[in-house]
Amino acid sequence: MQSVVIHTEGEVRVEERPTPAIEAADEVLVRVAYSGLCGSDIPRIFAKGAHFYPITLGHEFSGRVVACGERVTDLQQHDAVACVPLLPCFNCPECQRHYYSLCKHYQFVGSRSHGGNAEFIVVKRANLVKLPANVSLLQGAFIEPITVGLHAIQLAGGCQGKEVIIIGAGTIGQLAIQCARAMGARSVTAIDINDDRLKLARQIGAENAFNSAELSPSEIAERLQEKRFDQLILETAGTPQTVGLALDIAGPRAQIALVGTLHKDLHLSYSTFSQILRKELTLLGSWMNYSAPWPGEEWQQAMKLFQSADLALEPLIASIDRPQQYAASVAALAGKPMQGKIMLKLGEG
C-alpha cells in the first residue's frame, strides 16, 4: 500500500508499505479516504517532534471499514467511520472520572503509533466513530479538529447567549467560529494578524474581525466595549502574545479558554497578570477533545452540526491531493504554518 512516511530532517516520502492485518479481536481494518494535516504535525515533521522515525502521521482521517475482529459487532464492512485518535487506558483514576484527555497511560494514533496517511490502517474499535448516512467522508476527516473547539466550549458551559471571541483564525479557529454561531452565541468576533483569514472569518459567520497587528489591545477592547459582558474568549493561536492579548481585552468576569499549545515560554507582566485578579477572570485549560460517554458529547455534536448543514469546509481547504502531490505540498511548508487545510485523498470521496 502507499504510505506518506516522514523521515528525520523534514523528509517526506511516498513509500510502499505492507498492508496491515487485524491481530486482535477488538481491531478494525479501515481503508482511508481522507486525512488532514494538523498544525501539531508540522513540528513532528520539521522539528524532530515525533516519538519515532520513520513515521506515518495522520490523526484526522476518515474511511470505510474493510474487516473487523471477532469482538467488533457494531460495525460492518463498508461502514463510513472517522478516527478518534486518543486511546486512553480507561482504568486510571482520571479515566474512571471520565477525564479521558488527562489519561497518563494513553496511546495516540498518528503520533505514538502509525497513523492514517496510508491507504489502510488497523486501529482499535474505540478509535472509531461511525458516521451518519448524511455525513460525507470529507466531513468525517474534519470531525476531530472540530471537536477541539467544541471541547473548550463545553468546558465553559456552552456559548448560548455569550459574546464569543476567537483569537487565532486558523483551521481550529475558523471551525470554532462556525460552531459558536450555530450553537447560539450572541455574537462572534475573530482576531488574527492575517487579513485573508479575517476576511474568511467574516464570510463564515464572524460579526467582527480585528487585526491585532494593526490595533493595540486597548483599541480592540474599546471596539468590544458594548460586548464586554458575558464574554467567552477562545485562544487558539498558541503564542505568548495571544495569551496576553486575551487577558488584556477580556471584559469583567470573562471566561478565557486556552486551546492553543505554546512552544515558547510565557512571561506575563505585572499589569497583564493583574487583569486576572482585577477583572475576576476565569481561565480554562482545554486539552484535546474527549468526555463521556466515550468519545464524548463533542463528537456527537460535531456530527449533528454537519447533519444540519451548519458548517462550511470548502473555504478552509487549501488543497486535496493524492499522495505524491500531498507530500510535495507538505514539504513545501518547510516548517511554516499552513495557509488553509492540506488534505490527503487516498480512497473514495
Short mmCIF file of C-alpha atoms in Angstrom, two decimals:
data_model
loop_
_atom_site.label_atom_id
_atom_site.label_comp_id
_atom_site.label_asym_id
_atom_site.label_seq_id
_atom_site.Cartn_x
_atom_site.Cartn_y
_atom_site.Cartn_z
CA MET A 1 0.00 0.00 0.00
CA GLN A 2 1.04 3.62 -0.45
CA SER A 3 2.02 5.47 2.70
CA VAL A 4 3.27 9.02 3.25
CA VAL A 5 6.27 8.49 5.50
CA ILE A 6 8.13 11.14 7.49
CA HIS A 7 11.86 10.74 7.98
CA THR A 8 14.11 13.00 10.03
CA GLU A 9 15.05 16.48 8.83
CA GLY A 10 11.64 17.07 7.27
CA GLU A 11 11.95 14.45 4.55
CA VAL A 12 8.51 13.46 3.25
CA ARG A 13 8.35 10.34 1.09
CA VAL A 14 5.64 8.25 -0.54
CA GLU A 15 6.61 4.64 0.05
CA GLU A 16 5.18 1.18 -0.45
CA ARG A 17 4.49 -0.42 2.90
CA PRO A 18 2.86 -3.76 3.80
CA THR A 19 -0.91 -3.62 4.24
CA PRO A 20 -1.60 -4.11 7.97
CA ALA A 21 -3.68 -7.04 9.19
CA ILE A 22 -6.03 -7.47 12.14
CA GLU A 23 -4.25 -9.17 15.02
CA ALA A 24 -6.64 -8.63 17.94
CA ALA A 25 -10.36 -9.26 18.42
CA ASP A 26 -11.13 -5.59 19.05
CA GLU A 27 -9.35 -4.24 15.96
CA VAL A 28 -10.76 -2.85 12.71
CA LEU A 29 -9.11 -2.61 9.29
CA VAL A 30 -10.02 0.68 7.58
CA ARG A 31 -9.42 1.83 4.01
CA VAL A 32 -8.58 5.51 4.42
CA ALA A 33 -10.44 8.06 2.29
CA TYR A 34 -9.24 11.48 3.51
CA SER A 35 -6.63 12.59 6.01
CA GLY A 36 -5.91 16.15 7.10
CA LEU A 37 -2.60 17.71 8.07
CA CYS A 38 -2.84 19.07 11.62
CA GLY A 39 -0.85 22.06 12.84
CA SER A 40 0.60 19.77 15.54
CA ASP A 41 2.05 17.57 12.77
CA ILE A 42 4.31 20.36 11.50
CA PRO A 43 6.81 20.18 14.39
CA ARG A 44 6.68 16.38 14.12
CA ILE A 45 7.82 16.74 10.52
CA PHE A 46 10.23 19.64 10.69
CA ALA A 47 11.39 19.98 14.32
CA LYS A 48 12.13 16.36 15.27
CA GLY A 49 8.94 16.38 17.34
CA ALA A 50 7.76 12.84 16.55
CA HIS A 51 8.07 9.96 19.01
CA PHE A 52 9.96 7.91 16.41
CA TYR A 53 11.13 7.94 12.79
CA PRO A 54 10.29 6.92 10.17
CA ILE A 55 6.62 7.52 10.98
CA THR A 56 3.34 7.68 9.09
CA LEU A 57 1.38 10.57 10.59
CA GLY A 58 -2.33 11.30 10.30
CA HIS A 59 -4.88 11.51 13.13
CA GLU A 60 -7.62 13.46 11.32
CA PHE A 61 -8.91 10.85 8.90
CA SER A 62 -11.99 9.06 7.64
CA GLY A 63 -12.55 5.89 5.65
CA ARG A 64 -14.56 2.72 5.26
CA VAL A 65 -14.44 -0.48 7.26
CA VAL A 66 -12.81 -3.38 5.41
CA ALA A 67 -12.87 -6.02 8.15
CA CYS A 68 -13.43 -6.36 11.89
CA GLY A 69 -12.05 -8.50 14.68
CA GLU A 70 -14.37 -11.06 16.18
CA ARG A 71 -15.34 -8.91 19.18
CA VAL A 72 -16.42 -5.96 16.99
CA THR A 73 -20.13 -6.47 16.37
CA ASP A 74 -21.42 -2.93 15.86
CA LEU A 75 -19.53 -2.15 12.64
CA GLN A 76 -19.96 -3.77 9.25
CA GLN A 77 -17.92 -3.87 6.06
CA HIS A 78 -18.24 -0.59 4.08
CA ASP A 79 -19.42 1.44 7.10
CA ALA A 80 -18.10 5.02 6.98
CA VAL A 81 -16.00 5.91 10.02
CA ALA A 82 -13.86 8.72 11.40
CA CYS A 83 -10.77 8.42 13.57
CA VAL A 84 -10.85 9.07 17.32
CA PRO A 85 -7.08 9.25 17.75
CA LEU A 86 -6.78 9.06 21.54
CA LEU A 87 -6.83 5.64 23.18
CA PRO A 88 -6.95 6.13 26.95
CA CYS A 89 -6.32 3.26 29.34
CA PHE A 90 -9.89 3.53 30.73
CA ASN A 91 -8.58 2.25 34.10
CA CYS A 92 -6.59 5.05 35.77
CA PRO A 93 -8.24 7.44 38.28
CA GLU A 94 -8.56 10.13 35.59
CA CYS A 95 -10.29 7.74 33.20
CA GLN A 96 -12.57 6.48 35.97
CA ARG A 97 -13.77 10.08 36.35
CA HIS A 98 -14.16 10.31 32.55
CA TYR A 99 -11.25 12.75 32.27
CA TYR A 100 -10.03 10.82 29.24
CA SER A 101 -7.97 13.70 27.87
CA LEU A 102 -5.93 13.62 31.08
CA CYS A 103 -5.07 9.91 31.00
CA LYS A 104 -1.40 9.33 31.82
CA HIS A 105 -1.20 5.98 30.03
CA TYR A 106 -2.74 6.78 26.66
CA GLN A 107 -1.82 5.84 23.12
CA PHE A 108 -2.42 8.13 20.15
CA VAL A 109 -2.95 7.21 16.51
CA GLY A 110 -0.65 9.14 14.19
CA SER A 111 1.73 10.16 16.95
CA ARG A 112 2.64 7.31 19.28
CA SER A 113 1.71 4.81 16.58
CA HIS A 114 1.47 4.99 12.79
CA GLY A 115 -1.49 6.98 11.51
CA GLY A 116 -3.91 7.42 8.66
CA ASN A 117 -1.67 8.87 5.95
CA ALA A 118 -1.73 5.47 4.27
CA GLU A 119 -4.20 3.52 2.18
CA PHE A 120 -5.04 1.17 5.05
CA ILE A 121 -4.78 1.26 8.83
CA VAL A 122 -5.69 -1.08 11.67
CA VAL A 123 -7.00 0.60 14.83
CA LYS A 124 -8.90 -0.38 17.95
CA ARG A 125 -12.69 -0.17 17.79
CA ALA A 126 -12.52 2.57 20.43
CA ASN A 127 -10.57 4.68 17.92
CA LEU A 128 -13.51 4.98 15.52
CA VAL A 129 -16.90 6.66 15.35
CA LYS A 130 -19.46 5.59 12.79
CA LEU A 131 -20.59 8.40 10.51
CA PRO A 132 -24.30 9.03 9.94
CA ALA A 133 -25.53 8.36 6.42
CA ASN A 134 -25.73 12.07 5.53
CA VAL A 135 -22.21 12.96 6.75
CA SER A 136 -19.64 12.64 3.96
CA LEU A 137 -16.19 11.12 4.25
CA LEU A 138 -14.62 14.53 3.67
CA GLN A 139 -16.66 15.92 6.55
CA GLY A 140 -15.64 12.93 8.62
CA ALA A 141 -11.98 13.90 8.30
CA PHE A 142 -12.82 17.26 9.93
CA ILE A 143 -14.67 15.89 12.95
CA GLU A 144 -11.54 15.62 15.13
CA PRO A 145 -10.41 19.25 14.64
CA ILE A 146 -14.00 20.46 15.14
CA THR A 147 -14.19 18.73 18.50
CA VAL A 148 -11.15 20.65 19.75
CA GLY A 149 -13.14 23.89 19.83
CA LEU A 150 -16.30 22.12 20.97
CA HIS A 151 -14.45 20.69 23.97
CA ALA A 152 -13.38 24.17 25.08
CA ILE A 153 -16.93 25.46 24.62
CA GLN A 154 -18.25 22.53 26.66
CA LEU A 155 -15.77 23.23 29.48
CA ALA A 156 -17.09 26.80 29.54
CA GLY A 157 -20.67 25.59 29.97
CA GLY A 158 -21.64 26.30 26.36
CA CYS A 159 -21.79 29.53 24.39
CA GLN A 160 -25.53 30.22 24.28
CA GLY A 161 -26.09 33.96 24.61
CA LYS A 162 -22.39 34.74 25.07
CA GLU A 163 -20.15 37.20 23.27
CA VAL A 164 -17.67 34.73 21.78
CA ILE A 165 -14.21 35.97 20.77
CA ILE A 166 -11.88 33.68 18.82
CA ILE A 167 -8.19 34.65 18.90
CA GLY A 168 -6.43 32.85 16.05
CA ALA A 169 -8.32 32.29 12.80
CA GLY A 170 -6.54 29.15 11.60
CA THR A 171 -8.47 25.96 10.93
CA ILE A 172 -9.39 25.35 14.59
CA GLY A 173 -10.44 28.98 14.99
CA GLN A 174 -12.49 29.08 11.77
CA LEU A 175 -14.31 25.90 12.78
CA ALA A 176 -14.91 27.29 16.28
CA ILE A 177 -16.38 30.46 14.75
CA GLN A 178 -18.92 28.41 12.85
CA CYS A 179 -19.70 26.20 15.83
CA ALA A 180 -20.27 29.17 18.14
CA ARG A 181 -22.57 30.82 15.62
CA ALA A 182 -24.57 27.60 15.18
CA MET A 183 -24.78 26.98 18.93
CA GLY A 184 -26.40 30.26 19.87
CA ALA A 185 -23.62 32.77 20.57
CA ARG A 186 -24.94 36.31 20.85
CA SER A 187 -22.06 37.50 18.68
CA VAL A 188 -18.81 36.11 17.30
CA THR A 189 -15.59 38.11 16.91
CA ALA A 190 -12.39 36.93 15.20
CA ILE A 191 -8.91 38.27 15.94
CA ASP A 192 -5.82 37.44 13.87
CA ILE A 193 -2.84 39.12 12.20
CA ASN A 194 -3.72 37.84 8.72
CA ASP A 195 -6.23 39.88 6.73
CA ASP A 196 -7.13 36.97 4.47
CA ARG A 197 -8.04 34.85 7.46
CA LEU A 198 -10.09 37.70 8.90
CA LYS A 199 -11.91 38.14 5.60
CA LEU A 200 -12.77 34.45 5.63
CA ALA A 201 -13.91 34.68 9.25
CA ARG A 202 -16.42 37.36 8.27
CA GLN A 203 -17.65 35.25 5.37
CA ILE A 204 -18.36 32.23 7.56
CA GLY A 205 -20.08 34.00 10.43
CA ALA A 206 -17.91 36.39 12.45
CA GLU A 207 -19.74 39.62 13.17
CA ASN A 208 -16.48 41.46 13.89
CA ALA A 209 -12.90 40.85 12.78
CA PHE A 210 -9.88 42.72 14.14
CA ASN A 211 -6.24 42.64 13.07
CA SER A 212 -4.15 42.61 16.26
CA ALA A 213 -1.04 43.63 14.31
CA GLU A 214 -2.76 46.90 13.46
CA LEU A 215 -4.78 47.52 16.63
CA SER A 216 -3.47 47.65 20.18
CA PRO A 217 -5.16 45.58 22.92
CA SER A 218 -6.73 48.75 24.32
CA GLU A 219 -8.11 49.68 20.88
CA ILE A 220 -9.60 46.21 20.44
CA ALA A 221 -11.10 46.35 23.94
CA GLU A 222 -12.61 49.73 23.12
CA ARG A 223 -14.24 48.33 19.99
CA LEU A 224 -15.63 45.49 22.10
CA GLN A 225 -16.94 47.89 24.73
CA GLU A 226 -20.59 47.11 24.05
CA LYS A 227 -19.78 43.39 24.20
CA ARG A 228 -17.68 43.45 27.35
CA PHE A 229 -20.04 41.36 29.47
CA ASP A 230 -20.71 37.59 29.19
CA GLN A 231 -17.57 37.03 27.12
CA LEU A 232 -16.16 33.64 26.20
CA ILE A 233 -12.68 34.02 24.66
CA LEU A 234 -11.10 31.05 22.89
CA GLU A 235 -7.34 31.46 22.43
CA THR A 236 -6.44 29.06 19.62
CA ALA A 237 -3.21 30.57 18.23
CA GLY A 238 -0.92 29.25 20.96
CA THR A 239 1.58 32.11 21.28
CA PRO A 240 2.65 34.12 24.35
CA GLN A 241 1.45 37.29 22.63
CA THR A 242 -2.08 35.99 22.00
CA VAL A 243 -2.44 34.67 25.55
CA GLY A 244 -1.50 38.12 26.83
CA LEU A 245 -3.91 39.67 24.35
CA ALA A 246 -6.75 37.50 25.64
CA LEU A 247 -6.13 38.72 29.19
CA ASP A 248 -5.82 42.35 28.14
CA ILE A 249 -9.02 42.55 26.08
CA ALA A 250 -11.21 40.46 28.39
CA GLY A 251 -14.24 42.11 29.93
CA PRO A 252 -15.43 41.75 33.53
CA ARG A 253 -15.68 38.12 34.64
CA ALA A 254 -14.94 36.84 31.16
CA GLN A 255 -14.15 33.20 30.55
CA ILE A 256 -10.87 32.54 28.73
CA ALA A 257 -10.40 29.05 27.29
CA LEU A 258 -6.75 28.37 26.44
CA VAL A 259 -6.78 25.98 23.48
CA GLY A 260 -3.58 26.71 21.55
CA THR A 261 -0.39 24.87 22.51
CA LEU A 262 2.56 27.08 23.40
CA HIS A 263 6.02 26.29 22.05
CA LYS A 264 7.73 29.18 23.83
CA ASP A 265 7.84 30.33 27.45
CA LEU A 266 5.06 32.65 28.58
CA HIS A 267 6.03 35.67 30.69
CA LEU A 268 3.19 37.84 31.99
CA SER A 269 3.86 41.42 33.01
CA TYR A 270 2.59 42.69 36.33
CA SER A 271 -0.11 44.72 34.60
CA THR A 272 -1.28 41.80 32.46
CA PHE A 273 -1.36 39.39 35.39
CA SER A 274 -3.30 41.91 37.45
CA GLN A 275 -6.09 41.73 34.84
CA ILE A 276 -6.85 38.19 36.02
CA LEU A 277 -7.48 39.46 39.55
CA ARG A 278 -8.99 42.84 38.93
CA LYS A 279 -11.46 41.61 36.30
CA GLU A 280 -12.11 38.31 38.15
CA LEU A 281 -11.38 36.30 35.04
CA THR A 282 -11.94 32.57 34.71
CA LEU A 283 -9.10 30.71 32.95
CA LEU A 284 -9.91 27.32 31.45
CA GLY A 285 -7.23 24.98 30.22
CA SER A 286 -8.56 22.86 27.38
CA TRP A 287 -6.59 19.75 26.40
CA MET A 288 -7.68 17.58 23.49
CA ASN A 289 -11.37 16.80 23.00
CA TYR A 290 -12.92 13.93 24.92
CA SER A 291 -15.66 13.35 27.50
CA ALA A 292 -18.26 10.76 28.47
CA PRO A 293 -19.84 8.70 27.10
CA TRP A 294 -16.73 7.83 25.08
CA PRO A 295 -15.53 9.51 22.94
CA GLY A 296 -17.74 12.35 24.15
CA GLU A 297 -20.58 14.75 23.57
CA GLU A 298 -18.26 16.85 21.41
CA TRP A 299 -18.14 14.09 18.79
CA GLN A 300 -21.90 13.70 18.66
CA GLN A 301 -22.31 17.49 18.48
CA ALA A 302 -19.88 17.72 15.55
CA MET A 303 -21.86 15.19 13.56
CA LYS A 304 -25.13 16.94 14.38
CA LEU A 305 -23.69 20.22 13.10
CA PHE A 306 -22.76 18.55 9.82
CA GLN A 307 -26.20 16.93 9.58
CA SER A 308 -27.86 20.33 9.95
CA ALA A 309 -25.53 21.82 7.29
CA ASP A 310 -24.23 24.46 9.69
CA LEU A 311 -20.53 24.08 8.83
CA ALA A 312 -18.76 25.10 5.63
CA LEU A 313 -15.48 23.33 4.89
CA GLU A 314 -14.59 24.29 1.34
CA PRO A 315 -13.35 27.81 2.22
CA LEU A 316 -10.95 26.30 4.77
CA ILE A 317 -9.26 23.82 2.42
CA ALA A 318 -6.08 24.79 0.57
CA SER A 319 -5.68 21.53 -1.35
CA ILE A 320 -6.94 17.96 -1.66
CA ASP A 321 -4.26 15.84 -3.29
CA ARG A 322 -3.18 12.28 -3.93
CA PRO A 323 -0.04 11.08 -2.08
CA GLN A 324 2.74 12.42 -4.33
CA GLN A 325 1.34 15.95 -4.60
CA TYR A 326 0.32 15.93 -0.94
CA ALA A 327 3.88 15.05 0.05
CA ALA A 328 5.17 17.90 -2.10
CA SER A 329 2.71 20.36 -0.53
CA VAL A 330 3.72 19.32 2.97
CA ALA A 331 7.45 19.52 2.19
CA ALA A 332 6.94 22.99 0.73
CA LEU A 333 5.78 24.28 4.12
CA ALA A 334 9.37 24.00 5.37
CA GLY A 335 8.09 24.26 8.95
CA LYS A 336 5.83 27.27 8.40
CA PRO A 337 2.12 27.25 9.33
CA MET A 338 -0.47 26.15 6.78
CA GLN A 339 -2.45 28.79 4.96
CA GLY A 340 -5.53 26.62 4.62
CA LYS A 341 -6.00 22.95 5.34
CA ILE A 342 -3.85 20.50 3.36
CA MET A 343 -5.78 17.29 2.75
CA LEU A 344 -4.61 13.87 1.57
CA LYS A 345 -7.02 11.86 -0.59
CA LEU A 346 -6.44 8.13 -0.68
CA GLY A 347 -9.68 6.26 -1.31
CA GLU A 348 -13.17 7.14 -2.43
CA GLY A 349 -14.66 10.57 -1.86
#
